[in-house]
PDB file of C-alpha atoms in Angstrom:
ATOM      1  CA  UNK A   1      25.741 -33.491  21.654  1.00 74.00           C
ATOM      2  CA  UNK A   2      26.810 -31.471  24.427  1.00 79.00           C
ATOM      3  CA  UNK A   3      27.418 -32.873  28.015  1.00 88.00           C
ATOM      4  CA  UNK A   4      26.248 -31.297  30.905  1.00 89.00           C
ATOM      5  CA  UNK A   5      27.500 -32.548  34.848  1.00 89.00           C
ATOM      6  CA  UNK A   6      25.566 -31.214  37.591  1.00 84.00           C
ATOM      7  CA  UNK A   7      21.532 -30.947  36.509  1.00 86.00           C
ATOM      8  CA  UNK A   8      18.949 -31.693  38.421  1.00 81.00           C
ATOM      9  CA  UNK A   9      16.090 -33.277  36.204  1.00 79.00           C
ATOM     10  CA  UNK A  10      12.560 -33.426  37.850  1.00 73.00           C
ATOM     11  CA  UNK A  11       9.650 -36.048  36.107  1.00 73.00           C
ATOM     12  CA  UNK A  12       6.473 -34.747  36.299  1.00 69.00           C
ATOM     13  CA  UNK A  13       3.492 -37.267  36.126  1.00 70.00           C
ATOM     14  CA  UNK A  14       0.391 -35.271  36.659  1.00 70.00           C
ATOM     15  CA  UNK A  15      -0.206 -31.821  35.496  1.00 66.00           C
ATOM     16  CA  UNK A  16      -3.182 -29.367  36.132  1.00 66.00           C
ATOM     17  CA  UNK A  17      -5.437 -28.059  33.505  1.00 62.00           C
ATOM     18  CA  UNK A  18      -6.638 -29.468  30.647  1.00 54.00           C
ATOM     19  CA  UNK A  19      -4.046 -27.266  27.928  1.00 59.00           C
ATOM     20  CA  UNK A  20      -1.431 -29.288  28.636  1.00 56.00           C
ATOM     21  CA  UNK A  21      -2.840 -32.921  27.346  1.00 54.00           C
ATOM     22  CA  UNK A  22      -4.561 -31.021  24.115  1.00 61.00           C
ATOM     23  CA  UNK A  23      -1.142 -31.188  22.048  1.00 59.00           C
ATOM     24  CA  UNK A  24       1.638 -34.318  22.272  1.00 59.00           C
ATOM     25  CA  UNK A  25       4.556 -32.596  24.406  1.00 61.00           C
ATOM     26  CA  UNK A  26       7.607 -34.380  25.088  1.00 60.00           C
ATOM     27  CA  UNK A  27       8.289 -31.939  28.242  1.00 62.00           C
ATOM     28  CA  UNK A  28       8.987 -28.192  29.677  1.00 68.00           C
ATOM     29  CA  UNK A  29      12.689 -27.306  29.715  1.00 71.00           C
ATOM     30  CA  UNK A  30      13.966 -24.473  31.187  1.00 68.00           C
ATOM     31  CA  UNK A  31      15.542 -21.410  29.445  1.00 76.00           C
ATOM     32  CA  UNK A  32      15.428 -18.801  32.413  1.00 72.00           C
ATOM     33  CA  UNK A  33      18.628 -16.935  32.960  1.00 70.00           C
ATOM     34  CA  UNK A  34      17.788 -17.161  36.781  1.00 71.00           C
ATOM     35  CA  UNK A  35      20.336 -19.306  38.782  1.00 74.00           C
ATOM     36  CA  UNK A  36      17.784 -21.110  40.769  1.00 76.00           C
ATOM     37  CA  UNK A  37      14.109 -21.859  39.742  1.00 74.00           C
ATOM     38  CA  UNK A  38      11.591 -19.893  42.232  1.00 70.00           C
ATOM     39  CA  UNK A  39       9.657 -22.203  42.245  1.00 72.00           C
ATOM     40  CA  UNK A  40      11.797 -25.789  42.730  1.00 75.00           C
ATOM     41  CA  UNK A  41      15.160 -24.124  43.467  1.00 79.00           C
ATOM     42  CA  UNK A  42      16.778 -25.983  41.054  1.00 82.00           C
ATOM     43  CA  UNK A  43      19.139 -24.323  38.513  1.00 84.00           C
ATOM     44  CA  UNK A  44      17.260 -24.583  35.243  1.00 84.00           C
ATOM     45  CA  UNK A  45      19.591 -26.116  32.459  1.00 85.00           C
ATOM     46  CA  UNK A  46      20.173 -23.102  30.008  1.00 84.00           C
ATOM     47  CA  UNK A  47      21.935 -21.324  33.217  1.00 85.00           C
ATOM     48  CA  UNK A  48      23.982 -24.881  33.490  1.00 88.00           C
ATOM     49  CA  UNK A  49      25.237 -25.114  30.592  1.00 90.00           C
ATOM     50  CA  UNK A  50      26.556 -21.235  30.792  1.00 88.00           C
ATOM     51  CA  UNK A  51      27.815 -21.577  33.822  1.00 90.00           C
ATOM     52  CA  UNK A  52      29.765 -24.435  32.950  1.00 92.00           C
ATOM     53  CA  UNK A  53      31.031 -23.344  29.556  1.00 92.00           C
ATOM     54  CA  UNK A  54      29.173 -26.048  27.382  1.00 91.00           C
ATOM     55  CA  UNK A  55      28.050 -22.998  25.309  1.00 91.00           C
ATOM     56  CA  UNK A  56      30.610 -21.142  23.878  1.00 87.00           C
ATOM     57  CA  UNK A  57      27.852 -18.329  22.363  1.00 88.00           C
ATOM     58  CA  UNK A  58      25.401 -17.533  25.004  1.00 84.00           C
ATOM     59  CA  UNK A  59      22.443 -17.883  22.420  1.00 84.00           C
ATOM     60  CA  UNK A  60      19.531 -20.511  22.048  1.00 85.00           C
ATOM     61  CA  UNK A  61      17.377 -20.662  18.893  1.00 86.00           C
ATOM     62  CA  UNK A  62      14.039 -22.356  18.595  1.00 83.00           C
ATOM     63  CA  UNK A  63      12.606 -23.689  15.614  1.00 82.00           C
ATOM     64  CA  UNK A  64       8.601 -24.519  15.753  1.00 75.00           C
ATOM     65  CA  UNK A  65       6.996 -26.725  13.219  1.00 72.00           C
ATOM     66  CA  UNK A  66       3.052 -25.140  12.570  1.00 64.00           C
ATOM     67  CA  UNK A  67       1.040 -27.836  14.507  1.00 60.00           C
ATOM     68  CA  UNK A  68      -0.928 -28.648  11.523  1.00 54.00           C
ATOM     69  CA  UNK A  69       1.799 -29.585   8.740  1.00 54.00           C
ATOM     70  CA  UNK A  70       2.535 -33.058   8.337  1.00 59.00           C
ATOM     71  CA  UNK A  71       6.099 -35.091   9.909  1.00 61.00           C
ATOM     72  CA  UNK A  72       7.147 -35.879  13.059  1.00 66.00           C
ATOM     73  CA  UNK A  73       9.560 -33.519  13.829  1.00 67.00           C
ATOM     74  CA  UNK A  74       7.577 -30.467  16.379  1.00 70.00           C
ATOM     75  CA  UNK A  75      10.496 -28.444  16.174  1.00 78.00           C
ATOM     76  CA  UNK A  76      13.973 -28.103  17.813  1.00 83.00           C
ATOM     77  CA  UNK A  77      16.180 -26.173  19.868  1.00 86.00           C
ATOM     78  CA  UNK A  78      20.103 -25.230  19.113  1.00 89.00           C
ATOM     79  CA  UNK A  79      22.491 -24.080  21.968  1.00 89.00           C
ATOM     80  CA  UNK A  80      25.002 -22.397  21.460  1.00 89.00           C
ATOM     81  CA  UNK A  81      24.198 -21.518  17.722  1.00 88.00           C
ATOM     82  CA  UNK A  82      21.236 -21.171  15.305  1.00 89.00           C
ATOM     83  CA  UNK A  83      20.280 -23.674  12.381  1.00 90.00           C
ATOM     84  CA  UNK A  84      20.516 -21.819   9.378  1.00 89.00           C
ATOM     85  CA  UNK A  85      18.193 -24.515   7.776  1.00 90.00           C
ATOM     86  CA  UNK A  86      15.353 -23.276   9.408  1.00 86.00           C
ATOM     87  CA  UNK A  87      15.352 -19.502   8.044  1.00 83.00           C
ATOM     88  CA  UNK A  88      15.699 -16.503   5.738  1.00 84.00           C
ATOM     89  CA  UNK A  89      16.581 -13.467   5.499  1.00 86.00           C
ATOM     90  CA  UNK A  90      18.497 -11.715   8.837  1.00 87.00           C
ATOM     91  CA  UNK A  91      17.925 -12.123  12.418  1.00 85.00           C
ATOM     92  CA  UNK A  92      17.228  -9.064  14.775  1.00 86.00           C
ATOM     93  CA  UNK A  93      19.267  -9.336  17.686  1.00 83.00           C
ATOM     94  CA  UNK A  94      18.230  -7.685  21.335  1.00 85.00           C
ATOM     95  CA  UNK A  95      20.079  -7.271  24.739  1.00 82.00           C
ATOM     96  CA  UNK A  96      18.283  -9.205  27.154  1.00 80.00           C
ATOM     97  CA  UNK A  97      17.924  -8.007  30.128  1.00 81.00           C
ATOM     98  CA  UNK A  98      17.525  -9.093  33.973  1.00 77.00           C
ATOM     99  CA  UNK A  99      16.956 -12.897  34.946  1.00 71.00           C
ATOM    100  CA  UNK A 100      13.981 -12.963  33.137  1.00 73.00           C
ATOM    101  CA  UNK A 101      15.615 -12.075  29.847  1.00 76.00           C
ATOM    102  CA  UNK A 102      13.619  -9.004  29.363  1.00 82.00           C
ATOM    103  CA  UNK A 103      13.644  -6.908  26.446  1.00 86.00           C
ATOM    104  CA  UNK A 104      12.108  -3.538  24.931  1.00 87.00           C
ATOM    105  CA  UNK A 105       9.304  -3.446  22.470  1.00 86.00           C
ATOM    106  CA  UNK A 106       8.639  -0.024  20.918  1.00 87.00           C
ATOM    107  CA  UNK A 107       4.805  -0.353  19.279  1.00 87.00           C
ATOM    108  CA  UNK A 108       1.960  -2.741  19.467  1.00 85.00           C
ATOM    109  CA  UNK A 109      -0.676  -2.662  16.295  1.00 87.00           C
ATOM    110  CA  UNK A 110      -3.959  -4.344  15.632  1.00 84.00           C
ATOM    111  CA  UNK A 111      -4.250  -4.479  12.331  1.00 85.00           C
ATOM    112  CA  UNK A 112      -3.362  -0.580  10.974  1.00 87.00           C
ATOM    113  CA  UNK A 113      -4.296   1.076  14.508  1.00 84.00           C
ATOM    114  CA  UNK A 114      -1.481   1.602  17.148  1.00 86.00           C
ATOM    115  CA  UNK A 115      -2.669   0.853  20.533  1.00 83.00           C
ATOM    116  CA  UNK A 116      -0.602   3.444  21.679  1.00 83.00           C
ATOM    117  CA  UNK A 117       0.195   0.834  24.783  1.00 79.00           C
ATOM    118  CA  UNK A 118       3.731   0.662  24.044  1.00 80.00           C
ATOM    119  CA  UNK A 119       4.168   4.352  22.993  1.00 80.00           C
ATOM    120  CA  UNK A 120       7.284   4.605  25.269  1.00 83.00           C
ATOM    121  CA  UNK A 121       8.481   1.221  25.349  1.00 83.00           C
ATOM    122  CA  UNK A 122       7.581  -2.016  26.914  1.00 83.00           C
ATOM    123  CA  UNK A 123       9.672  -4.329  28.485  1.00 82.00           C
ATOM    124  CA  UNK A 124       8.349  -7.780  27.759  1.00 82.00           C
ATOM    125  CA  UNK A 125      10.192 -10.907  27.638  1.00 78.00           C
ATOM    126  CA  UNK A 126       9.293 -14.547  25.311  1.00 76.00           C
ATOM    127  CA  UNK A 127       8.275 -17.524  27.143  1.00 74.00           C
ATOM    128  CA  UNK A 128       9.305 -20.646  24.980  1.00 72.00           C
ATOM    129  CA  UNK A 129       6.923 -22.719  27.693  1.00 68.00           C
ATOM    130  CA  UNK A 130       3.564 -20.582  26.612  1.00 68.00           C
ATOM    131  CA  UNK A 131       1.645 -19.693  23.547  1.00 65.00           C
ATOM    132  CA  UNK A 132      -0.347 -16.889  25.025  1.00 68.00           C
ATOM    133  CA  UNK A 133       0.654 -13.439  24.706  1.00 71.00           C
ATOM    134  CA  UNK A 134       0.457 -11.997  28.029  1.00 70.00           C
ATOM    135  CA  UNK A 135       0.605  -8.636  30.268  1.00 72.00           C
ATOM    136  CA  UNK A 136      -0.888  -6.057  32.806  1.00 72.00           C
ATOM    137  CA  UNK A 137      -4.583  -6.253  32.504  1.00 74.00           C
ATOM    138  CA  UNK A 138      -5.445  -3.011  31.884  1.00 75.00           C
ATOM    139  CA  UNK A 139      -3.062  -2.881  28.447  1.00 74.00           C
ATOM    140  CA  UNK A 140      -4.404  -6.550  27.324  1.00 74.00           C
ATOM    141  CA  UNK A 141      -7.850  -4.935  27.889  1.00 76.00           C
ATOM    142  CA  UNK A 142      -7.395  -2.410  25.208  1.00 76.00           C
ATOM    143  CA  UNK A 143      -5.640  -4.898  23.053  1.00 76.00           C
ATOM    144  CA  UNK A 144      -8.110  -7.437  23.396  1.00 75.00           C
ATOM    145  CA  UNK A 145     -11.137  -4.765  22.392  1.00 78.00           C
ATOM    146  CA  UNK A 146      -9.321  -3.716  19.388  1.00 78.00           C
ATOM    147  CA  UNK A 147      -8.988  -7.038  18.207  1.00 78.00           C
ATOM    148  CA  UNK A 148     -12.459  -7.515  18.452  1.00 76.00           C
ATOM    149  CA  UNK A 149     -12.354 -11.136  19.752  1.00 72.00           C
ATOM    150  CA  UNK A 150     -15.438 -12.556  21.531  1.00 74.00           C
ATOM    151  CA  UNK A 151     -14.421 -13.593  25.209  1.00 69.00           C
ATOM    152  CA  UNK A 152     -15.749 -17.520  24.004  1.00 72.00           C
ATOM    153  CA  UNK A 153     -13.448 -17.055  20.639  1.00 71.00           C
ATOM    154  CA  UNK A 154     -16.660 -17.635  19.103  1.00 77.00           C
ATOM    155  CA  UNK A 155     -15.731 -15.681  16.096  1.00 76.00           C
ATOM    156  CA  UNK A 156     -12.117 -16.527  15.947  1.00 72.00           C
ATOM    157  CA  UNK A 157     -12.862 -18.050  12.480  1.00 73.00           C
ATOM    158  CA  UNK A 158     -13.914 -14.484  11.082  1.00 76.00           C
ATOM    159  CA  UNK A 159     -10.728 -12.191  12.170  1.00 74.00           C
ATOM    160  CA  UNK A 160      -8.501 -10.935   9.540  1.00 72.00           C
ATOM    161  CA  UNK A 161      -6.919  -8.079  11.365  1.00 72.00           C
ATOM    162  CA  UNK A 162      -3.415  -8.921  12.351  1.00 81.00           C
ATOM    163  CA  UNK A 163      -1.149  -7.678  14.951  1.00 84.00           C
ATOM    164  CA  UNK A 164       1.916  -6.257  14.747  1.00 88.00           C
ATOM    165  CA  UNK A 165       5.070  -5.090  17.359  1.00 87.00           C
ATOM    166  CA  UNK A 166       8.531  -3.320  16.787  1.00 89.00           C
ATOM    167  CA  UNK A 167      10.931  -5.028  18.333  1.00 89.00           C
ATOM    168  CA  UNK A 168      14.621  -3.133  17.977  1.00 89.00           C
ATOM    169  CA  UNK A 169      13.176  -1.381  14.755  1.00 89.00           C
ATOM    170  CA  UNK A 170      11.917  -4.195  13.076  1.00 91.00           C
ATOM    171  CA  UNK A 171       8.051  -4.736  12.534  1.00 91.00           C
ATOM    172  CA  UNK A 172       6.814  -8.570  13.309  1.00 88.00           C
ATOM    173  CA  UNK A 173       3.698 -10.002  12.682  1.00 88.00           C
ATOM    174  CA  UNK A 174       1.005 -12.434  13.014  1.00 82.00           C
ATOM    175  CA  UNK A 175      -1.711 -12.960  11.127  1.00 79.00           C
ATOM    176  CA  UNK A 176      -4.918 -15.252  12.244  1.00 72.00           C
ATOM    177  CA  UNK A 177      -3.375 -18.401  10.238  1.00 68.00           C
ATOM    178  CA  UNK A 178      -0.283 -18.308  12.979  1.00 68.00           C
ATOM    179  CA  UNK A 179      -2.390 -19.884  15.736  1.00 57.00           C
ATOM    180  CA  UNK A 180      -5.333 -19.021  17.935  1.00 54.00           C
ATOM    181  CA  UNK A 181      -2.467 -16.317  19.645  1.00 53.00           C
ATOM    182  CA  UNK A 182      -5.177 -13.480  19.222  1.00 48.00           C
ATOM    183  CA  UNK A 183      -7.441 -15.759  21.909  1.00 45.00           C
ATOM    184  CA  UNK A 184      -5.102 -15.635  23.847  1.00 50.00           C
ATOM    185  CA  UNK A 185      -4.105 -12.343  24.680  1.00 52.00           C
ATOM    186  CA  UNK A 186      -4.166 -12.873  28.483  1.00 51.00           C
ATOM    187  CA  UNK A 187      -4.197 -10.403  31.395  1.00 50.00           C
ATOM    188  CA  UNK A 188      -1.287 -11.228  33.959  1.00 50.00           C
ATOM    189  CA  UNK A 189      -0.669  -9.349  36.585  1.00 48.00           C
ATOM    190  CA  UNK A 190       3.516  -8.980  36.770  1.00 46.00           C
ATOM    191  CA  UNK A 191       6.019  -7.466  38.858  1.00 47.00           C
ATOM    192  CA  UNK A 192       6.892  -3.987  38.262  1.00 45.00           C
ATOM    193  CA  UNK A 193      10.060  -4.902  36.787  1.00 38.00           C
ATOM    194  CA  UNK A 194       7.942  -5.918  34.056  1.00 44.00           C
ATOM    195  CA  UNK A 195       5.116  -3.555  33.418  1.00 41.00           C
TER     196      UNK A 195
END
């Protein structure tokens, strides 16, 4: 295990909105890069344990179990390192950037169309605490229409298109089975550091 000496840890008992109490959780953790949380001004613990050299690689790797399988185990997180029983093939590696551990995307598809609203680059960073896909609301707009996605997810059960980014060269994808992620495709308005 690794031992860390000077985190704050904060117990939350009641949390708004129903999303939160539709899945077990066993709690948020923090992963930001920031030295102090905006919102609690406490330094979250992945900036912790760099700043005191529990880490000698300055990587994290999560592993997420699909909801719906069977076994206890939801998923887990490695500091420091990656658990090698929990892939194949090769990794793709970015520069993060910033305290919000932003990085570039180069091309967002639905399906066999390019949305043409990455055509010179995104910056877009992964949020470990949130399912939803997320970004300015007039690009989620056209992603969202393309899709094809009724605004109630009413026919959710009927999409087959997929969607697709380039992220350092390398296509990912997700398909319908990997989660209700096309309903939610959310508009956020961010800071311009991020649009």
């Amino acid at each position: 295990g690794l031992r860390i000496k000077q985190q704050a840890f904060i117990e939350a008992t009641e949390a708004p909105g129903r999303r939160i109490y539709e899945r077990p959780w066993d709690g948020i953790f923090g992963l930001s890069g920031l030295s102090k949380s905006a919102i609690t001004g406490a330094r979250p613990i992945w900036r912790t344990m760099m700043d005191e050299g529990v880490v000698t690689k300055k990587v994290f790797s999560i592993w997420l179990r699909r909801y719906s399988d069977s076994g206890e185990n939801g998923g887990e997180i490695v500091f420091g390192g990656i658990d090698q029983e929990h892939f194949t093939g090769a990794h793709t590696y970015v520069d993060a950037e910033g305290p919000h551990n932003t990085f570039k995307i180069n091309s967002f598809f639905v399906g066999k169309i390019d949305t043409k609203v990455c055509s010179k680059g995104c910056k877009v960073l992964v949020d470990s605490g949130s399912t939803y896909i997320r970004g300015p609301p007039n690009l989620i707009v056209k992603i969202n229409k393309q899709i094809g996605i009724a605004a109630d997810c009413s026919n959710y059960d009927k999409l087959s298109e997929f969607i697709s980014f380039t992220i350092a060269a390398k296509t990912f994808t997700l398909t319908p089975r990997d989660g209700k992620v096309f309903a939610a495709i959310v508009k956020l308005i961010t800071p311009d550091s991020l649009s």
